Coordinates of C-alpha atoms (C1' of nucleotides) in Angstrom, one line a residue:
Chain A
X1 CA 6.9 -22.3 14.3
X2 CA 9.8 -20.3 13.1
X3 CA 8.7 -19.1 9.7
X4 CA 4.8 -19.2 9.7
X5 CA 3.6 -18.3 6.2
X6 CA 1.2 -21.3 5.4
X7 CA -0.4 -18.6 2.6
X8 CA -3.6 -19.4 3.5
X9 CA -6.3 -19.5 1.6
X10 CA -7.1 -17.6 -1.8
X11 CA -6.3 -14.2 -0.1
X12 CA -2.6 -15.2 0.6
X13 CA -1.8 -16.1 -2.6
X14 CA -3.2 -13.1 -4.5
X15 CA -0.9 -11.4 -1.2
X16 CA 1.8 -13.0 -2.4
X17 CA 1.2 -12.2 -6.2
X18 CA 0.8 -8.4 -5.3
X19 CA 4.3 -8.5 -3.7
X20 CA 5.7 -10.5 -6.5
X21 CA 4.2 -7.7 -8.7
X22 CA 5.7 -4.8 -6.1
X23 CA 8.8 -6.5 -5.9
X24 CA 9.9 -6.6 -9.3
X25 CA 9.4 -2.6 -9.4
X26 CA 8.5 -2.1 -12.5
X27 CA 6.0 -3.1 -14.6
X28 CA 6.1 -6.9 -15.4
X29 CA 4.8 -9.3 -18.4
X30 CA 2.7 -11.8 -17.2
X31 CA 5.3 -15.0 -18.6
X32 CA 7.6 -13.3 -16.0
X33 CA 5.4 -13.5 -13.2
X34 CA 4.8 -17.2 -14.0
X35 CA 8.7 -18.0 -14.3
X36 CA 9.0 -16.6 -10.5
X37 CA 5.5 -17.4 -9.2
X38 CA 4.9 -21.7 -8.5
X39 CA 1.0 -21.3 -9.6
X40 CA -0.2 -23.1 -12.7
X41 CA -0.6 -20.9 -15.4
X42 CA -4.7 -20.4 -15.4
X43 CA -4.1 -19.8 -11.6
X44 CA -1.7 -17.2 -11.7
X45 CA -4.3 -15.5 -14.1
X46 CA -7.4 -15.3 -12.4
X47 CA -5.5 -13.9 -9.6
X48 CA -3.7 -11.1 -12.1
X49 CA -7.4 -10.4 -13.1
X50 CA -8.6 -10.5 -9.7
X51 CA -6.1 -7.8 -8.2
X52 CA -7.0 -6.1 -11.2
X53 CA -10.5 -5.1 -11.6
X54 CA -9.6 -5.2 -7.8
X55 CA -7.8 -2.0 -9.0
X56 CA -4.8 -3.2 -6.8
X57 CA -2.8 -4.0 -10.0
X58 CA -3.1 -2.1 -13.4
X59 CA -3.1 -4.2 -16.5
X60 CA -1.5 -2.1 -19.6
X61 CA -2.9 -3.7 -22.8
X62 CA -0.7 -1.5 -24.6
X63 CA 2.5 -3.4 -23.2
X64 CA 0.5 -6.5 -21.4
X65 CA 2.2 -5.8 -18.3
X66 CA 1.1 -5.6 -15.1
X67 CA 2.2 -2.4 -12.2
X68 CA 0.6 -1.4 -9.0
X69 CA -2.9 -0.2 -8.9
X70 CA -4.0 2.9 -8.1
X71 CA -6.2 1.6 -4.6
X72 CA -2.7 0.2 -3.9
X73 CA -1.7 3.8 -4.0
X74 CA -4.2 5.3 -2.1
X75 CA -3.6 2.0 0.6
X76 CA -0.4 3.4 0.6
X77 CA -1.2 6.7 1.7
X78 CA -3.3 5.8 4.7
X79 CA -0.4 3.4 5.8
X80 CA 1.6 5.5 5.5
X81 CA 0.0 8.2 7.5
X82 CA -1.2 5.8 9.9
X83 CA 2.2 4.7 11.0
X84 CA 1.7 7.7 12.5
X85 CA 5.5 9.3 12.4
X86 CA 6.1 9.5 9.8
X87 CA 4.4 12.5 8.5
X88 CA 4.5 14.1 11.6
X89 CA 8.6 14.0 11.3
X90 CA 8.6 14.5 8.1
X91 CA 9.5 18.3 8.2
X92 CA 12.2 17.6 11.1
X93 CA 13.6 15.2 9.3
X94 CA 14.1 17.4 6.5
X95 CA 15.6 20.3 8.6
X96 CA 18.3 17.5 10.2
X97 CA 19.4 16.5 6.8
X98 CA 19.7 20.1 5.3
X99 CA 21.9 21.0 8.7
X100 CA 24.1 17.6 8.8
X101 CA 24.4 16.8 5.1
X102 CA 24.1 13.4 5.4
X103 CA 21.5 10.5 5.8
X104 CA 18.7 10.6 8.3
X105 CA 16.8 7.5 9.0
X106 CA 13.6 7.1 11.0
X107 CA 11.9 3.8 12.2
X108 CA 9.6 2.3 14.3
X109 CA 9.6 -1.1 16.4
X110 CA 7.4 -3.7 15.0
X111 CA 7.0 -7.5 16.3
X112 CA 10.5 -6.9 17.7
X113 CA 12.2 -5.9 14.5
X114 CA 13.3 -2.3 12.9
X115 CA 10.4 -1.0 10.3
X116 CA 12.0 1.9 8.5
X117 CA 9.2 4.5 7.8
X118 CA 11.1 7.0 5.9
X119 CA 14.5 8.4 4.9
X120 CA 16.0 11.5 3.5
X121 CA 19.2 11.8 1.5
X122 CA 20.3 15.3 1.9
X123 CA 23.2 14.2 -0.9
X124 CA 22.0 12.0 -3.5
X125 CA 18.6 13.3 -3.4
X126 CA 17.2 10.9 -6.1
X127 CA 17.3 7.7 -4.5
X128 CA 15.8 8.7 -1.0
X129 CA 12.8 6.3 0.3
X130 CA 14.6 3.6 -1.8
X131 CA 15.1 1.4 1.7
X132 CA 12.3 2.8 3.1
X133 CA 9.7 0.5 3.9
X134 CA 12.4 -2.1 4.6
X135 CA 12.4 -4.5 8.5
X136 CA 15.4 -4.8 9.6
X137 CA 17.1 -6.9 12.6
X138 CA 17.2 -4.7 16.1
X139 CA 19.9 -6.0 17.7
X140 CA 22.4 -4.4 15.4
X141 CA 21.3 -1.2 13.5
X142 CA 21.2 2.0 15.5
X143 CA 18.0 2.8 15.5
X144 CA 17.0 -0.7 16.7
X145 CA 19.3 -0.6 19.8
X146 CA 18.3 2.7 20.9
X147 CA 14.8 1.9 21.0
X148 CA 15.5 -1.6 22.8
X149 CA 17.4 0.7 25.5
X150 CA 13.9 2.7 26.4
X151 CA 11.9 -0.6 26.4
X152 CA 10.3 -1.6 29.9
X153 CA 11.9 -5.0 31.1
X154 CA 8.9 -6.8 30.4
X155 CA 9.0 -6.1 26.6
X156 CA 12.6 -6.2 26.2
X157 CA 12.7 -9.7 27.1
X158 CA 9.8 -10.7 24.6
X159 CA 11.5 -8.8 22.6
X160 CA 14.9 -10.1 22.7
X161 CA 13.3 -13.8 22.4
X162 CA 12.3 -12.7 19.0
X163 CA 15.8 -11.6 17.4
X164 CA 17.6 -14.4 15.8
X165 CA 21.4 -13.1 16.6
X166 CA 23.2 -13.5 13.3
X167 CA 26.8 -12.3 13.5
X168 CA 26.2 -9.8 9.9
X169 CA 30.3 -8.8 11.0
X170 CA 33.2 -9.2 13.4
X171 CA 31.3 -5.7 15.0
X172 CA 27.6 -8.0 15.9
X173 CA 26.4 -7.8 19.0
X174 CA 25.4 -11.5 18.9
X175 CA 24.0 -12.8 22.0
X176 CA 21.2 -11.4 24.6
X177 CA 23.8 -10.8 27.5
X178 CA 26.1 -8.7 25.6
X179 CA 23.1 -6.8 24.2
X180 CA 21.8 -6.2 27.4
X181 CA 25.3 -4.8 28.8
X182 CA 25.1 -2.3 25.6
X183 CA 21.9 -1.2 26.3
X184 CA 22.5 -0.1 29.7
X185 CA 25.2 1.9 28.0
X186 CA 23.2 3.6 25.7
X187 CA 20.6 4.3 28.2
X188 CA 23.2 5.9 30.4
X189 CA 24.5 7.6 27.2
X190 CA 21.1 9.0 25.3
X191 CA 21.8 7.6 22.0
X192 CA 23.4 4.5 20.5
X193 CA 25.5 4.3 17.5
X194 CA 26.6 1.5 15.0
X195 CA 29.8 0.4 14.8
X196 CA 29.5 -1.4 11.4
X197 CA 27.5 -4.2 13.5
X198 CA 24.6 -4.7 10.7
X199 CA 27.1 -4.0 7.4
X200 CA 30.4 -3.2 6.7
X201 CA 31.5 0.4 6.6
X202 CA 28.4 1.5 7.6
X203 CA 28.0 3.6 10.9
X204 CA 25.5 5.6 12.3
X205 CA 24.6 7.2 16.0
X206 CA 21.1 6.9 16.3
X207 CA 18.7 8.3 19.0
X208 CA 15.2 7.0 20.6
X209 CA 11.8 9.1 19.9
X210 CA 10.4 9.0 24.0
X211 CA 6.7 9.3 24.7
X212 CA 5.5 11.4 27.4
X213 CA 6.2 8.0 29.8
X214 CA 9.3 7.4 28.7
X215 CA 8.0 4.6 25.8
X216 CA 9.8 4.3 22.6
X217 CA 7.7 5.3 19.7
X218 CA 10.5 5.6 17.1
X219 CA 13.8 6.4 16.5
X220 CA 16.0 8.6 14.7
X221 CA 19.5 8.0 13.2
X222 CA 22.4 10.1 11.3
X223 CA 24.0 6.8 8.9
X224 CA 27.1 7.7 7.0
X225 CA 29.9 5.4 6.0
X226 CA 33.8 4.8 7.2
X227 CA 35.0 6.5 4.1
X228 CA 33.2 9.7 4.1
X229 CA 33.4 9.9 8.5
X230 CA 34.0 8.7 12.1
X231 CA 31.7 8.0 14.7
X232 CA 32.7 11.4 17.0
X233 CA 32.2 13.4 13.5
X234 CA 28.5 11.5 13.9
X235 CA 28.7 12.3 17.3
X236 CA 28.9 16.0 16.7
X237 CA 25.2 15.8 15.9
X238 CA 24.2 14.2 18.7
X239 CA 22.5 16.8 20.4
X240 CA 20.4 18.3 17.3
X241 CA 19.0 14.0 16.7
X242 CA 18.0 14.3 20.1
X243 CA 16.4 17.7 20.0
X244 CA 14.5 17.0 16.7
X245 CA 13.5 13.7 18.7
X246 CA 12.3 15.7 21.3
X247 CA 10.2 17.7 18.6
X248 CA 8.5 14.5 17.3
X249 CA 7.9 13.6 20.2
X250 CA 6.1 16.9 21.3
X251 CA 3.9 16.8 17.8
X252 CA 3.2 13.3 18.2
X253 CA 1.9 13.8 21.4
X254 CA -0.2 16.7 20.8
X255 CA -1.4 15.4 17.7
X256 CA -3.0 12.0 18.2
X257 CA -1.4 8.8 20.2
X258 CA -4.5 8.8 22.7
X259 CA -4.3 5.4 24.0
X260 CA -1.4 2.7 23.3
X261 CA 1.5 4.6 24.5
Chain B
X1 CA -21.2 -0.8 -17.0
X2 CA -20.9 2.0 -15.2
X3 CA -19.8 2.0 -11.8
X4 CA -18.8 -1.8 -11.9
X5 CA -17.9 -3.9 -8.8
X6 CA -19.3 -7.4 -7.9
X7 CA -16.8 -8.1 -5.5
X8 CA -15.8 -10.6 -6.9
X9 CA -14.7 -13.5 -5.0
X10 CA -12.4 -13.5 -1.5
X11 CA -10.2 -11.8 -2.7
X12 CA -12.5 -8.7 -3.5
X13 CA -14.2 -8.6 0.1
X14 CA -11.1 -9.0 2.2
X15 CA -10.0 -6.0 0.2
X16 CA -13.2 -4.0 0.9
X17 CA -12.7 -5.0 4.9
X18 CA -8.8 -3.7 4.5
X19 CA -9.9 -0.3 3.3
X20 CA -12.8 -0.3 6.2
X21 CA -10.2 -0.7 8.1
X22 CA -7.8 2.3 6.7
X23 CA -10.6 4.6 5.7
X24 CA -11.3 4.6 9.4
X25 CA -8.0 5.9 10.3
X26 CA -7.7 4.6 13.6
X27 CA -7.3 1.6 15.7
X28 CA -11.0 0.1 15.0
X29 CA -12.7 -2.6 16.9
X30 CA -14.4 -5.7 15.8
X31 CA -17.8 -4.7 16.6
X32 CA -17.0 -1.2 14.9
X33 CA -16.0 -2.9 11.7
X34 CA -18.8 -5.1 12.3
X35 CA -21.7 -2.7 12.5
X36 CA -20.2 -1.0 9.4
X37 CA -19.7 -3.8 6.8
X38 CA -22.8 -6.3 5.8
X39 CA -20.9 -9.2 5.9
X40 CA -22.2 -11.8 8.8
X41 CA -20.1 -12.1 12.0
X42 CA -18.2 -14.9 11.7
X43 CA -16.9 -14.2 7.8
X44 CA -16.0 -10.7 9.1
X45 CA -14.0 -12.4 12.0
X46 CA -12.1 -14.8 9.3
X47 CA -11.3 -11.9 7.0
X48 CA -10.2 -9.8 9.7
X49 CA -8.0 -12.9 10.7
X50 CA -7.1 -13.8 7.2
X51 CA -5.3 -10.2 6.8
X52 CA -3.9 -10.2 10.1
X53 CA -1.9 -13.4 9.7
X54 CA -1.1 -12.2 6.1
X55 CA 0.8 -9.5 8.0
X56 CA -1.8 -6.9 6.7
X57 CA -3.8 -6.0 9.6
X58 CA -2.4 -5.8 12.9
X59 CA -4.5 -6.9 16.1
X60 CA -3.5 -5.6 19.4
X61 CA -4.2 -8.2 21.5
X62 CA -4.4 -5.5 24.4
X63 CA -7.2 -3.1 23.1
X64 CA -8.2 -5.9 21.1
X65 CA -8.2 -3.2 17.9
X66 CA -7.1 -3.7 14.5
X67 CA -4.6 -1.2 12.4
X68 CA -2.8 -1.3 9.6
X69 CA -0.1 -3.8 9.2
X70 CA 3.6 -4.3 8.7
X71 CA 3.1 -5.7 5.1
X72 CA 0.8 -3.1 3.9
X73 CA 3.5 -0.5 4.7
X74 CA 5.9 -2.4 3.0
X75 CA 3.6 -2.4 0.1
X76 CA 2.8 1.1 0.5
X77 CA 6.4 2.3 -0.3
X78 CA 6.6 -0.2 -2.8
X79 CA 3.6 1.5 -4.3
X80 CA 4.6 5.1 -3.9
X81 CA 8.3 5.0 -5.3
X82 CA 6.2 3.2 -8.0
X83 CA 4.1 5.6 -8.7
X84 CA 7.6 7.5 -10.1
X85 CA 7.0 11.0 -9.8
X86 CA 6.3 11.0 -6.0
X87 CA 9.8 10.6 -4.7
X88 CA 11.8 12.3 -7.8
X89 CA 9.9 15.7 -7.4
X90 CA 9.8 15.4 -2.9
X91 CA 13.0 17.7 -3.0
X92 CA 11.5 20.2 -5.4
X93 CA 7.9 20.3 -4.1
X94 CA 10.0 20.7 -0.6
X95 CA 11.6 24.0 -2.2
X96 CA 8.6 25.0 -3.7
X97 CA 6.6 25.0 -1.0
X98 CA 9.2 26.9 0.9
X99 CA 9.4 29.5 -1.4
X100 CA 6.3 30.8 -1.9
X101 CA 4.6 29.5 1.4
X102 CA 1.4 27.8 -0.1
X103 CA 0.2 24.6 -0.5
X104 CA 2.2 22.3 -3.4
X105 CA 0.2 19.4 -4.7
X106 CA 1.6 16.6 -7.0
X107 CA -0.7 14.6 -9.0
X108 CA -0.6 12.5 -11.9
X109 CA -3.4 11.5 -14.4
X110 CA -5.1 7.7 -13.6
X111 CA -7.6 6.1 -16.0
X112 CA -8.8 9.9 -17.1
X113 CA -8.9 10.8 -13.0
X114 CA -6.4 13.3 -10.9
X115 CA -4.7 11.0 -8.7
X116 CA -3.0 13.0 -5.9
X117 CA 0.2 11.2 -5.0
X118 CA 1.8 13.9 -2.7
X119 CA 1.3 17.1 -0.7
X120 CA 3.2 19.4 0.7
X121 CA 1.7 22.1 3.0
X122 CA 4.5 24.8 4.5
X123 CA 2.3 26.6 6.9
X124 CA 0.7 23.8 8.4
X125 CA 3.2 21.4 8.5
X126 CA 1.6 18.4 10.7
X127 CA -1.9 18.1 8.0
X128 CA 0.3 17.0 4.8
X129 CA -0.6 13.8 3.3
X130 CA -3.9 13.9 4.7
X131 CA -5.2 14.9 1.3
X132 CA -2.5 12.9 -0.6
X133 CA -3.7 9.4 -2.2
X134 CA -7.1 10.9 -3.1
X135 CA -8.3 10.8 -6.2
X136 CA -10.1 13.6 -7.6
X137 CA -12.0 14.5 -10.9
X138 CA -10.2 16.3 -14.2
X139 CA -12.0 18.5 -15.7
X140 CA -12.4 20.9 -12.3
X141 CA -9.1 20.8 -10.8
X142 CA -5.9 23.1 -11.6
X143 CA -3.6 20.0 -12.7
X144 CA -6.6 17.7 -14.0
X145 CA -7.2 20.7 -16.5
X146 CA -3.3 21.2 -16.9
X147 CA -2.4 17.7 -18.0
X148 CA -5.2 17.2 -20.2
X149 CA -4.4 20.3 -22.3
X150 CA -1.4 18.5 -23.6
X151 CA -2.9 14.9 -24.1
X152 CA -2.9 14.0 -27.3
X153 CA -6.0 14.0 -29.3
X154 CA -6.9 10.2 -29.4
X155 CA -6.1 10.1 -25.7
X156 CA -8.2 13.2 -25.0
X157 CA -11.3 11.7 -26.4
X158 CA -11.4 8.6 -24.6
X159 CA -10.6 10.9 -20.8
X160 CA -13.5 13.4 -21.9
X161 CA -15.7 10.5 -22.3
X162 CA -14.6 9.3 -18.5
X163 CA -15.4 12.6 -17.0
X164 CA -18.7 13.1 -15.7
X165 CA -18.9 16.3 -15.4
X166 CA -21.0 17.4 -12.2
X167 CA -20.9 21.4 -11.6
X168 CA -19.7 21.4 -8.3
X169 CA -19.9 25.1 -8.4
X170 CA -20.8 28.1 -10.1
X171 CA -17.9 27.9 -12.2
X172 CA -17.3 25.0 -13.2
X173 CA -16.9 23.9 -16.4
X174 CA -19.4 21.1 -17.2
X175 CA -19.4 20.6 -21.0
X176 CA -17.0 18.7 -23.1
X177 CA -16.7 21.6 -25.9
X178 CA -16.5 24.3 -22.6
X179 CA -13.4 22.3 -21.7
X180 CA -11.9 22.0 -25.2
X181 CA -11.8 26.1 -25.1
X182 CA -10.4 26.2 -22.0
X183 CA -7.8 24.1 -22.6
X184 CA -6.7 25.7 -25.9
X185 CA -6.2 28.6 -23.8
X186 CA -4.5 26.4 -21.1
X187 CA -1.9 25.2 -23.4
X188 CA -1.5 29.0 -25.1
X189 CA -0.7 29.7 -21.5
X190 CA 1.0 27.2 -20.5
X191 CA -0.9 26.7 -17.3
X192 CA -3.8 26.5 -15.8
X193 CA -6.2 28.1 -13.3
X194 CA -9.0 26.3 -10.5
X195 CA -10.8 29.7 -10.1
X196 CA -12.9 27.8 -7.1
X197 CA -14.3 25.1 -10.1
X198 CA -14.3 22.4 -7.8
X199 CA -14.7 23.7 -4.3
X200 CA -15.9 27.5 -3.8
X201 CA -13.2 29.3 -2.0
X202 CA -10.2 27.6 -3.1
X203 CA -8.3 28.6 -5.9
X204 CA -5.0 27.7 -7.7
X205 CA -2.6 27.8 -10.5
X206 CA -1.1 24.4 -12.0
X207 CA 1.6 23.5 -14.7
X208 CA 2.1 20.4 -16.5
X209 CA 4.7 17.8 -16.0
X210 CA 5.4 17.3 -19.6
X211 CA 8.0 14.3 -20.9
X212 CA 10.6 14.8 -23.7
X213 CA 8.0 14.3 -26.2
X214 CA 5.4 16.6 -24.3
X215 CA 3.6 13.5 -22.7
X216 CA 2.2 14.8 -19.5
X217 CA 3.5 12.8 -16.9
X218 CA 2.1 14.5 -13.7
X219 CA 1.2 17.8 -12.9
X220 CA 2.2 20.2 -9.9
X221 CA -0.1 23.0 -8.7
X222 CA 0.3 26.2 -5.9
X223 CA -3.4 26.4 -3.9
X224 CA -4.6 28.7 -2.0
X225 CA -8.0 30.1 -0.5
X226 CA -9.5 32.7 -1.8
X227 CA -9.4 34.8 1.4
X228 CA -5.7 34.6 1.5
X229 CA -4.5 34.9 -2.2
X230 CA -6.1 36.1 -5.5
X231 CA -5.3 34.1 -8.8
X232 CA -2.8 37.1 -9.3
X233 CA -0.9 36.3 -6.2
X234 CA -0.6 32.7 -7.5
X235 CA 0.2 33.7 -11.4
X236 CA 3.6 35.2 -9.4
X237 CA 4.4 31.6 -8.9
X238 CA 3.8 30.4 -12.5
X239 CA 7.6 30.7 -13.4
X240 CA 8.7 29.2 -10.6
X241 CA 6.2 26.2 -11.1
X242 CA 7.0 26.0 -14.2
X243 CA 10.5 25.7 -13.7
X244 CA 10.1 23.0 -11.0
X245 CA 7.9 20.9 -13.9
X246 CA 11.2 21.1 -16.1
X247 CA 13.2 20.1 -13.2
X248 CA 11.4 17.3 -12.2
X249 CA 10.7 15.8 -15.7
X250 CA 14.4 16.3 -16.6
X251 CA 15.1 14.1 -13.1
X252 CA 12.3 11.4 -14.5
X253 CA 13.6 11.1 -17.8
X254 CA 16.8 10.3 -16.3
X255 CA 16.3 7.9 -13.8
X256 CA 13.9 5.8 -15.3
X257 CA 10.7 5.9 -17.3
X258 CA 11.8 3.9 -20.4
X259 CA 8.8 2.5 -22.0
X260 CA 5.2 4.3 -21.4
X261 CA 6.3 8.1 -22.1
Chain C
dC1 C1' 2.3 -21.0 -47.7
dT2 C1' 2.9 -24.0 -43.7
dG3 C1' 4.4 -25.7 -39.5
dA4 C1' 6.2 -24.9 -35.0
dC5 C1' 6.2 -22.1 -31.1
dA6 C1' 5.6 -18.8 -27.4
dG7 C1' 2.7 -15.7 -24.9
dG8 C1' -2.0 -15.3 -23.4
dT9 C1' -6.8 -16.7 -22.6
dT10 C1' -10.8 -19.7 -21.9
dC11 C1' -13.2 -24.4 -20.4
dC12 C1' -15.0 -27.3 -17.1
dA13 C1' -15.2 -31.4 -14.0
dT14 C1' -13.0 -31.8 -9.5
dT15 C1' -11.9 -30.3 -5.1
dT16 C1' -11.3 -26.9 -1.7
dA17 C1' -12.2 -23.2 0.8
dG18 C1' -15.4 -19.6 2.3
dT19 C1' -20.0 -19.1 4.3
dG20 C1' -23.1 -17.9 8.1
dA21 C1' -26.8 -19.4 11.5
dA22 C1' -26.4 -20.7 15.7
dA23 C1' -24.1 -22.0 19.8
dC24 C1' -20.5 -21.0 23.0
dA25 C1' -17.2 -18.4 26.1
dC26 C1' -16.0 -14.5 28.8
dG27 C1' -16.6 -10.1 31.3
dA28 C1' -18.9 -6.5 32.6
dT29 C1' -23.4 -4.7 34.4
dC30 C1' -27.7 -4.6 36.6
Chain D
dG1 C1' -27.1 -15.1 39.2
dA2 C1' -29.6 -13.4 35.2
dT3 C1' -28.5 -10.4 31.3
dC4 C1' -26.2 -8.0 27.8
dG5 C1' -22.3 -6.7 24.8
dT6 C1' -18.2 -8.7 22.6
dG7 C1' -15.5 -11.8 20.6
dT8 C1' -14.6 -16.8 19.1
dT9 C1' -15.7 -21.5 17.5
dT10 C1' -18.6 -25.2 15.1
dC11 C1' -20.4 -27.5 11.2
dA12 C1' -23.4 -28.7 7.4
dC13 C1' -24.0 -26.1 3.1
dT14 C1' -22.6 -23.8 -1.0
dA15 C1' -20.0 -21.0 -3.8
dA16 C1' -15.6 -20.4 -5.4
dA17 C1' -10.8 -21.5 -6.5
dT18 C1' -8.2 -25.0 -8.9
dG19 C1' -5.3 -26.7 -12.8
dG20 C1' -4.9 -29.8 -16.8
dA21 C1' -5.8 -29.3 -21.2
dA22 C1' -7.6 -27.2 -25.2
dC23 C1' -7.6 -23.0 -27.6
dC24 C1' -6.5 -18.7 -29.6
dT25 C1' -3.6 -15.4 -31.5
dG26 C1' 0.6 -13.4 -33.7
dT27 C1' 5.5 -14.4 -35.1
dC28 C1' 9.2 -16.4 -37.0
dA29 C1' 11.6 -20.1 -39.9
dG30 C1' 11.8 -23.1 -43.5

DNA sequence: CTGACAGGTTCCATTTAGTGAAACACGATC
DNA sequence: GATCGTGTTTCACTAAATGGAACCTGTCAG
């Protein structure tokens, strides 16, 4: 029961041929789908043709490749919106990473696990939202911890059940106990940081977005790396993370959010 | 052959149920759903099932409600750094839109159809994206207008004959040789006006996205409402639009776009 | 010119999976 | 405790997906 994925049915599989098609990132032929893909050639085929007159894919006869559709697209959009804070941060986002200069992240806790919903690269402007749309492990990214801290005890120990501690560096918080004690930290502090737990020379101080009732509905990070500054130079923006957190938090409330929080 | 769609297969109705499920924006119940869709109960209820074990719904057990799912937001920012221009131009329509304080839409041209792939609105910060992922017709809108003035002729031809030309208002223009003048005078120009073609009241100027080889690529557009701004207002803009175009196709033509322009 | 080959597309008998009417479970009302 | 609104399961029936093989191209080599 540890990695479910039985890709049921006919649906699954033209799933898991759209994400093949996402995944490569750019528009693919359709020999190089079948190199990658374990479905019989004719298989593999229909399902191409079904995604696309599904308008989920878009065929180029032109090239013969195949891209993402344009329903895709507007899927996309309404995700996008629907996970909800993202567009309402999206403008105190921006401001943070004009003032700071350097990365802002923000997430969202799914199933357990860190969903990054956007990003914004105040540097290298180009490349922003590349690792957006990414899950990552709780126990040991910034965001994830500070989140964890504001969970009710309840959650936090479903929660906890589902991380597989995996010691990423010598930094890892790797087992539930020592979690817990750094939680209770962060709580006391009012934001958590990453001390290269989740990748090497990567650090970050990283604060929770707080309903009304005190639930965690997101969080909010400043990521830099060991080369470029410290922690405490992180920790100097401290109190704007948690004021634009604050902010989101206001909007989200007044926007919409009626029930589930 | 005109409006085709047989649904074919699974595949095709578990997509129609997906999009029931995001066109409704919210949390949605079974019965909801069920009352909406024409499918019988229990293939409603394995659909719904299907996608939510394929990671694309998500049910709350709780309010027993389904949403959007952890996959499809995945996909969804696979999808919309795909769609290329979205994320290249975000810092410029960000500028943009603080500059001259209107309404900054980015669209690109889909199978003869203005596909809006982001929005940026600085008065009203909370609302953008809720237009975004639409798609829209060509012939009546600012940037539909703008990018087909510099298709090429073959290409032109074939997007005329996929425009089907409604008048949606007093102004619009709803003739193939109507629109062949206009955009002569378009690409004299060098941009383009909505004056209220598509929806009385709101007007706008829009430039064209054009690629080293004067391939449109996308288009970018300034709107307004015709009880805040006059076209004049908005022709103040034109440099500056125009100059963001040239930004943004210099910053495509250098990251990527290698085939297809 | 011919033969071999790779990328794509179509056929069709076989098997599998999706279908939906109806029955069932569970709560909330009346 | 009968009734209604929801959500879930069953099961014989049927439509749809499957994939091996044949079939088209066009291309390149001899």
């Amino acid at each position: 029961m540890a990695s479910e994925r039985p890709a049921d049915g006919t649906v699954g599989k033209a799933l898991d041929v759209l994400e093949l098609v996402a995944g490569h990132g750019a528009p693919v032929r359709f020999s190089d789908l079948l190199s990658v893909s374990d479905h019989p050639k004719a298989t593999l085929y229909r399902l191409l043709q079904t995604l696309t007159n599904q308008q989920m894919l878009r065929h180029d006869a032109e090239s013969g490749t195949y891209s993402l559709g344009v329903r895709l697209v507007r899927l996309a959009h309404s995700a996008w919106s629907q996970s909800s804070l993202a567009p309402i941060a999206r403008p105190h986002i921006d401001a943070l990473s004009q003032a700071t200069g350097e990365t802002i992240h923000l997430a969202q806790l799914d199933a357990g696990h860190v969903l990054y919903v956007d990003k914004r690269n105040a540097a290298r402007a180009i490349e922003m939202f590349a690792q957006a749309g990414r899950v990552g492990p709780a126990y040991c990214t910034g965001v994830g911890k500070a989140m964890l801290a504001h969970l009710d005890p309840e959650h936090l120990d479903e929660v906890l059940k589902a991380q597989s501690f995996h010691r990423h560096t010598a930094n890892t918080i790797a087992t539930a106990v020592d979690l817990r004690a750094e939680l209770a930290r962060i709580r006391a502090r009012g934001y958590a940081f990453d001390r290269e737990e989740h990748e090497p020379g990567i650090i970050c101080c990283a604060v929770p977005i707080l309903s009304r009732i005190g639930k965690p509905i997101g969080g909010l990070s400043i990521t830099s790396s060991t080369n470029r500054a410290t922690l405490e130079d992180l920790e100097t923006h401290a109190d704007k993370l948690l004021n634009a957190a604050g902010r989101i938090a206001e909007d989200a409330e007044s926007w919409r959010f009626p029930e589930r929080i």
